[in-house]
CSV table of C-alpha atoms and ligand atoms in Angstrom, one decimal:
chain,number,residue,atom,x,y,z
A,1,MET,CA,10.6,38.5,270.3
A,2,ILE,CA,11.6,37.5,273.8
A,3,LEU,CA,10.3,34.3,273.3
A,4,GLU,CA,12.2,33.9,270.5
A,5,LEU,CA,15.6,35.1,272.3
A,6,LEU,CA,14.8,32.0,274.8
A,7,ARG,CA,14.5,29.3,271.9
A,8,SER,CA,17.9,30.9,270.6
A,9,GLU,CA,19.3,30.6,273.7
A,10,GLY,CA,18.6,27.0,273.5
A,11,ILE,CA,16.6,27.2,276.5
A,12,ASP,CA,14.6,23.7,277.1
A,13,GLU,CA,10.9,23.8,275.4
A,14,SER,CA,9.2,22.7,278.4
A,15,LEU,CA,10.1,25.8,280.4
A,16,ILE,CA,9.2,28.1,277.3
A,17,ARG,CA,5.8,26.0,277.4
A,18,GLY,CA,5.9,27.0,281.1
A,19,VAL,CA,6.2,30.7,280.7
A,20,GLU,CA,3.4,30.6,278.0
A,21,ALA,CA,1.3,29.3,280.3
A,22,PHE,CA,1.7,31.7,283.0
A,23,ARG,CA,1.3,34.3,280.6
A,24,SER,CA,-2.2,33.1,279.6
A,25,ASP,CA,-2.8,32.4,283.1
A,26,HIS,CA,-2.2,36.0,284.4
A,27,PRO,CA,-3.6,38.6,282.0
A,28,VAL,CA,-2.2,42.1,282.8
A,29,ASP,CA,-4.7,44.5,283.9
A,30,GLY,CA,-4.8,47.5,281.1
A,31,SER,CA,-4.2,50.4,283.2
A,32,VAL,CA,-0.5,48.9,283.8
A,33,SER,CA,0.2,47.4,280.6
A,34,ALA,CA,2.4,50.2,279.4
A,35,ARG,CA,4.6,49.0,282.4
A,36,VAL,CA,5.5,45.9,280.6
A,37,PRO,CA,8.6,46.3,279.6
A,38,VAL,CA,10.3,46.2,275.8
A,39,PRO,CA,13.6,45.2,276.5
A,40,ARG,CA,16.4,47.7,274.9
A,41,TYR,CA,18.9,44.9,275.3
A,42,PRO,CA,18.5,40.8,275.2
A,43,PHE,CA,20.2,38.9,278.2
A,44,TYR,CA,22.6,36.5,276.8
A,45,GLY,CA,23.3,33.4,279.1
A,46,LYS,CA,21.5,30.2,279.1
A,47,ASP,CA,21.9,28.6,282.5
A,48,ALA,CA,20.9,32.1,284.4
A,49,TRP,CA,17.9,32.1,281.9
A,50,GLU,CA,17.1,28.3,283.0
A,51,GLU,CA,17.7,28.9,286.5
A,52,ALA,CA,15.8,32.0,286.9
A,53,LEU,CA,12.8,30.8,284.7
A,54,THR,CA,12.3,27.6,286.8
A,55,ALA,CA,12.3,29.6,290.1
A,56,LEU,CA,10.2,32.1,288.8
A,57,LEU,CA,7.5,29.6,287.7
A,58,CYS,CA,7.8,28.0,291.4
A,59,GLY,CA,6.8,31.1,292.7
A,60,GLU,CA,10.3,32.2,294.2
A,61,ASN,CA,11.8,35.5,294.6
A,62,LEU,CA,15.0,36.3,292.8
A,63,LEU,CA,18.2,37.9,294.1
A,64,LEU,CA,20.7,38.5,291.1
A,65,VAL,CA,24.4,39.0,292.7
A,66,GLY,CA,27.5,40.1,291.0
A,67,PRO,CA,29.9,42.4,289.5
A,68,LYS,CA,28.9,45.5,288.3
A,69,ALA,CA,27.5,45.4,284.1
A,70,THR,CA,26.9,41.5,284.5
A,71,GLY,CA,23.5,42.6,282.7
A,72,LYS,CA,21.7,42.1,286.5
A,73,ASN,CA,18.6,45.0,285.6
A,74,VAL,CA,19.0,44.1,281.9
A,75,PHE,CA,18.1,40.6,283.1
A,76,ALA,CA,15.4,41.4,285.4
A,77,GLU,CA,13.7,43.7,282.5
A,78,CYS,CA,13.6,40.6,280.1
A,79,LEU,CA,12.4,38.0,282.8
A,80,ALA,CA,9.1,40.4,283.2
A,81,ALA,CA,9.2,41.0,279.6
A,82,ALA,CA,9.5,37.0,279.2
A,83,PHE,CA,6.5,36.5,281.8
A,84,ALA,CA,4.8,39.5,280.3
A,85,ARG,CA,4.7,41.1,283.6
A,86,PRO,CA,4.7,45.4,284.6
A,87,LEU,CA,7.4,46.1,286.3
A,88,TRP,CA,8.1,48.4,289.0
A,89,ASP,CA,11.8,49.4,289.8
A,90,VAL,CA,12.5,50.1,293.4
A,91,SER,CA,15.7,52.0,294.3
A,92,LEU,CA,16.9,50.7,298.0
A,93,HIS,CA,19.2,53.6,298.5
A,94,VAL,CA,20.2,54.2,302.4
A,95,ASN,CA,17.6,56.7,302.8
A,96,ALA,CA,14.7,54.4,301.5
A,97,ASP,CA,12.2,54.0,304.4
A,98,ALA,CA,9.4,51.6,304.7
A,99,ASP,CA,7.0,54.2,304.1
A,100,SER,CA,8.4,54.9,300.8
A,101,LEU,CA,8.3,51.3,299.7
A,102,VAL,CA,5.0,50.4,300.8
A,103,GLY,CA,3.2,54.0,301.3
A,104,ALA,CA,1.6,56.4,303.9
A,105,ASP,CA,-1.1,58.8,304.8
A,106,THR,CA,-0.6,61.8,303.4
A,107,PHE,CA,-2.5,64.9,303.7
A,108,ALA,CA,-4.6,66.1,300.8
A,109,ASP,CA,-7.0,68.9,300.4
A,110,GLY,CA,-7.4,68.9,303.9
A,111,ALA,CA,-8.1,65.2,304.5
A,112,VAL,CA,-6.0,62.4,305.2
A,113,ALA,CA,-5.5,60.0,302.2
A,114,PHE,CA,-3.5,56.7,302.1
A,115,ARG,CA,-0.7,57.4,299.3
A,116,GLU,CA,0.5,53.8,297.7
A,117,GLY,CA,4.1,53.3,297.5
A,118,PRO,CA,5.2,51.4,294.5
A,119,VAL,CA,5.7,47.9,296.4
A,120,CYS,CA,2.3,48.0,297.6
A,121,ARG,CA,1.0,49.1,294.1
A,122,CYS,CA,3.2,46.0,292.5
A,123,ALA,CA,1.9,43.3,294.8
A,124,ARG,CA,-1.7,44.1,294.3
A,125,MET,CA,-1.2,44.5,290.1
A,126,GLY,CA,0.9,41.2,289.7
A,127,GLY,CA,4.0,43.1,289.1
A,128,PHE,CA,7.2,42.3,289.0
A,129,GLY,CA,9.2,44.6,291.7
A,130,VAL,CA,12.9,45.2,290.8
A,131,LEU,CA,14.6,45.5,294.6
A,132,ASP,CA,17.6,47.4,293.3
A,133,GLU,CA,20.6,47.7,295.1
A,134,ILE,CA,19.1,45.7,298.3
A,135,ASN,CA,22.0,45.1,300.0
A,136,MET,CA,22.6,49.3,300.2
A,137,ALA,CA,19.2,49.7,302.6
A,138,LYS,CA,18.7,50.3,305.7
A,139,ASN,CA,17.3,46.7,307.8
A,140,GLU,CA,14.3,48.9,309.3
A,141,ALA,CA,13.0,49.9,305.7
A,142,ILE,CA,13.6,46.3,304.7
A,143,ALA,CA,11.9,44.2,307.6
A,144,VAL,CA,8.7,45.6,306.6
A,145,LEU,CA,9.1,43.3,303.4
A,146,HIS,CA,9.8,40.0,305.2
A,147,ALA,CA,6.2,38.7,305.0
A,148,THR,CA,5.9,40.1,301.3
A,149,LEU,CA,9.0,37.9,300.5
A,150,ASP,CA,8.2,34.5,302.3
A,151,HIS,CA,5.0,32.0,302.3
A,152,ARG,CA,2.9,34.7,303.9
A,153,ARG,CA,2.9,36.7,300.5
A,154,ALA,CA,1.1,39.7,302.3
A,155,ILE,CA,2.3,43.6,303.4
A,156,ASP,CA,1.0,44.8,306.4
A,157,VAL,CA,0.7,48.8,305.8
A,158,PRO,CA,0.0,50.6,308.7
A,159,GLY,CA,-3.2,52.7,308.6
A,160,TYR,CA,-4.2,50.9,305.4
A,161,GLY,CA,-4.5,47.2,306.4
A,162,ARG,CA,-3.0,43.8,305.0
A,163,VAL,CA,-2.6,43.7,301.2
A,164,GLN,CA,-2.3,40.0,299.8
A,165,LEU,CA,0.1,39.8,297.2
A,166,ASP,CA,-1.5,39.1,293.8
A,167,PRO,CA,-0.7,35.3,292.6
A,168,ALA,CA,1.6,36.5,289.7
A,169,THR,CA,3.7,39.0,291.6
A,170,ARG,CA,7.2,38.0,292.1
A,171,PHE,CA,10.6,40.2,293.3
A,172,ILE,CA,13.9,40.5,291.7
A,173,ALA,CA,16.7,41.8,293.9
A,174,THR,CA,19.9,42.9,292.9
A,175,MET,CA,23.3,43.4,294.6
A,176,ASN,CA,26.9,44.5,293.7
A,177,HIS,CA,29.4,42.3,294.7
A,178,GLY,CA,32.7,41.7,294.3
A,179,TYR,CA,34.4,44.6,295.2
A,180,ALA,CA,35.6,46.5,298.2
A,181,GLY,CA,32.9,48.2,299.9
A,182,THR,CA,30.0,46.2,299.1
A,183,ARG,CA,28.0,45.6,302.1
A,184,GLU,CA,26.5,42.4,302.6
A,185,LEU,CA,22.8,41.2,302.8
A,186,ASN,CA,21.4,40.4,306.2
A,187,GLU,CA,20.6,36.3,306.7
A,188,ALA,CA,17.0,36.6,307.3
A,189,LEU,CA,16.6,38.5,303.9
A,190,ALA,CA,18.8,36.3,302.0
A,191,SER,CA,16.7,33.2,302.6
A,192,ARG,CA,14.2,34.7,301.1
A,193,PHE,CA,15.6,34.4,297.3
A,194,MET,CA,16.7,32.1,295.4
A,195,VAL,CA,20.4,33.6,294.5
A,196,ILE,CA,21.6,33.5,291.1
A,197,ALA,CA,25.3,34.5,290.8
A,198,MET,CA,25.7,36.7,287.6
A,199,PRO,CA,28.5,35.4,285.6
A,200,ARG,CA,30.7,37.6,283.7
A,201,ILE,CA,29.3,37.6,279.9
A,202,SER,CA,31.0,35.1,278.1
A,203,GLU,CA,33.4,35.6,274.9
A,204,ARG,CA,30.9,34.1,272.6
A,205,ASN,CA,27.9,36.0,274.0
A,206,LEU,CA,30.1,39.1,274.2
A,207,SER,CA,30.7,39.1,270.5
A,208,ARG,CA,26.7,38.5,270.2
A,209,LEU,CA,26.2,41.5,271.8
A,210,ILE,CA,28.7,43.5,270.3
A,211,ALA,CA,27.6,42.6,266.9
A,212,ARG,CA,23.9,43.2,267.4
A,213,GLU,CA,24.6,46.4,269.0
A,214,PHE,CA,26.4,47.7,266.2
A,215,PRO,CA,25.9,46.0,262.9
A,216,SER,CA,28.2,48.2,261.0
A,217,LEU,CA,31.2,47.6,263.0
A,218,ARG,CA,33.8,45.4,261.1
A,219,LYS,CA,34.1,42.1,262.4
A,220,LYS,CA,37.8,42.4,262.8
A,221,TYR,CA,37.5,45.4,264.7
A,222,ALA,CA,34.4,43.7,266.9
A,223,ASP,CA,36.9,40.9,268.0
A,224,GLN,CA,39.4,43.1,269.0
A,225,PHE,CA,37.2,44.6,271.4
A,226,VAL,CA,36.0,41.5,272.8
A,227,ALA,CA,39.9,40.4,273.1
A,228,LEU,CA,40.2,43.9,274.7
A,229,PHE,CA,37.4,43.1,277.4
A,230,LEU,CA,38.6,39.5,278.2
A,231,GLU,CA,42.6,41.0,278.3
A,232,ILE,CA,41.4,43.5,281.2
A,233,ASP,CA,39.2,40.8,282.7
A,234,SER,CA,42.3,38.6,283.1
A,235,LYS,CA,44.2,41.2,284.6
A,236,CYS,CA,41.7,42.0,286.8
A,237,ALA,CA,41.7,38.0,288.2
A,238,ASN,CA,45.5,38.3,288.2
A,239,SER,CA,45.0,41.2,290.6
A,240,GLU,CA,47.5,43.0,287.8
A,241,VAL,CA,44.7,46.2,287.8
A,242,SER,CA,41.2,46.9,289.8
A,243,THR,CA,38.0,46.2,288.6
A,244,ARG,CA,37.2,50.0,287.6
A,245,SER,CA,38.2,49.6,284.2
A,246,LEU,CA,36.4,46.1,284.0
A,247,ASP,CA,33.6,48.1,282.7
A,248,LEU,CA,31.0,46.4,280.0
A,249,ARG,CA,29.0,49.7,280.3
A,250,GLY,CA,31.9,51.6,279.4
A,251,LEU,CA,33.2,49.7,276.7
A,252,LEU,CA,30.0,49.8,274.8
A,253,SER,CA,29.6,53.5,275.3
A,254,ALA,CA,32.9,54.0,273.9
A,255,ILE,CA,32.3,52.0,270.9
A,256,ARG,CA,29.1,53.9,270.5
A,257,LEU,CA,31.0,57.3,270.7
A,258,ALA,CA,33.3,55.9,267.8
A,259,GLU,CA,30.9,55.1,265.7
A,260,ARG,CA,29.6,58.6,266.0
A,261,GLY,CA,33.0,59.7,264.9
A,262,LEU,CA,35.6,60.1,267.8
A,263,ASP,CA,38.7,58.4,267.5
A,264,ALA,CA,38.3,54.9,269.2
A,265,ALA,CA,41.8,55.3,271.6
A,266,ARG,CA,39.9,58.6,273.0
A,267,ALA,CA,36.4,57.3,273.3
A,268,LEU,CA,38.0,54.0,275.2
A,269,GLU,CA,39.6,56.6,277.5
A,270,ILE,CA,36.7,58.5,278.6
A,271,GLY,CA,34.6,55.3,278.7
A,272,ILE,CA,37.4,52.9,280.4
A,273,VAL,CA,40.7,54.1,281.4
A,274,ASN,CA,39.4,57.5,283.2
A,275,LYS,CA,37.5,55.1,285.5
A,276,SER,CA,40.6,54.3,287.2
A,277,PHE,CA,42.2,57.2,289.5
A,278,ASP,CA,45.5,54.8,289.8
A,279,GLU,CA,48.4,56.2,287.8
A,280,PHE,CA,50.3,52.8,287.2
A,281,GLU,CA,46.8,51.1,286.3
A,282,ARG,CA,45.8,53.5,284.1
A,283,SER,CA,48.7,53.5,282.0
A,284,ALA,CA,48.5,49.5,282.1
A,285,ILE,CA,45.1,49.8,280.8
A,286,ALA,CA,46.0,52.4,278.3
A,287,ASP,CA,48.9,49.8,276.9
A,288,VAL,CA,46.7,47.1,276.5
A,289,ILE,CA,44.1,49.4,274.5
A,290,ALA,CA,46.9,50.7,272.6
A,291,ALA,CA,47.8,47.0,271.4
A,292,ARG,CA,44.3,46.5,270.4
A,293,VAL,CA,42.7,49.4,269.1
A,294,PRO,CA,43.6,50.2,265.4
A,295,ARG,CA,43.3,54.0,264.4
A,296,GLY,CA,41.1,54.7,261.0
A,297,ARG,CA,37.7,53.5,260.2
A,298,LEU,CA,36.0,51.0,262.2
A,299,PHE,CA,32.7,51.3,260.7
A,300,GLY,CA,31.4,50.4,257.2
A,301,GLU,CA,32.3,48.3,254.4
B,1,ADP,N1,24.7,38.9,280.0
B,1,ADP,C1,25.0,40.0,279.3
B,1,ADP,N2,23.9,39.6,278.3
B,1,ADP,C2,23.3,41.2,277.5
B,1,ADP,N3,24.0,42.1,277.8
B,1,ADP,C3,24.8,42.2,279.0
B,1,ADP,C4,25.3,40.8,279.9
B,1,ADP,N4,25.9,41.1,280.6
B,1,ADP,C5,26.4,42.4,280.5
B,1,ADP,N5,25.4,43.3,279.2
B,1,ADP,C6,25.6,44.7,279.4
B,1,ADP,O1,26.2,45.4,280.1
B,1,ADP,C7,25.2,46.9,280.1
B,1,ADP,C8,25.2,46.7,281.8
B,1,ADP,O2,24.0,46.0,282.0
B,1,ADP,P1,23.3,46.3,283.8
B,1,ADP,O3,21.9,45.5,283.7
B,1,ADP,O4,23.1,47.5,283.9
B,1,ADP,O5,24.3,45.9,284.5
B,1,ADP,P2,24.1,45.7,286.3
B,1,ADP,O6,22.8,46.0,286.7
B,1,ADP,O7,24.7,43.9,286.7
B,1,ADP,O8,25.3,46.5,286.6
B,1,ADP,C9,23.9,46.7,279.4
B,1,ADP,O9,24.6,47.2,278.2
B,1,ADP,C10,24.1,44.9,279.1
B,1,ADP,O10,23.5,44.9,277.6
B,2,MG,MG1,22.1,47.5,288.1
């Protein structure tokens, strides 16, 4: 299914052959085959696909940088699916420490035993490790990954030894960027990744996404939702409103609620408008919605 998506995106055939060769060179261990994702959403975006596939085939790690809801996690999942790799999701919040990433000694039944962390297991099993929101992690926690992410391809686990990465292992880090309060990633870490700037989804791809997600939504209304999103996007670009309500995740959820029968305007209020707490901004967004979103039946013949 995923290779068909690559073809429908117009990805170069030689890249697709490269991915197929990678798959047959690196069979997945049966104990972790359930971790190979079956993506819930396809990722649309030819340029990002080409950059990512090429970099991963060259053995590089990826950092996906972009605003919220640009499909960073969806893309990481699709990449693991394309290469048929088991995936480990590692959330890098402020309290993550080195032990929780690579593992640590624990007591079990009165004896000391090493409890392997997700990064270590991913490394041994040739997995794709998603280092989610990597910029939120403490530098001390992440320093343990420096040797993992560069040419050394190894993890030094205190009290356990040196673990060499399986040749199929790759890491895909994500970070939000583009609104006040986002933390920068330190330079040493950034230098260990190829950095893909995640674009906002294009008009054409948003139409494809909505049509696929909601096959019974009437075309003319689907077009209105696309136009609504683009209009909020341009208001953000002109600094008329903040990016709070530019939330594709919220838009898709609102359409889902409308499909369930909730009035579309109310669904958009709780999916989009209420994410902003500024009175002026809320009314600006509500106006855009009122002008675009019809009353009545949106779904069906
Ligand atoms: N280019 C894209 N292709 C497919 N889906 C996308 C794209 N951009 C955003 N989305 C949709 O936006 C939602 C959020 O995606 P997610 O990967 O969680 O975003 P992020 O991690 O960037 O915040 C999903 O429903 C996803 O399908
Ligand atoms: Mg995310």
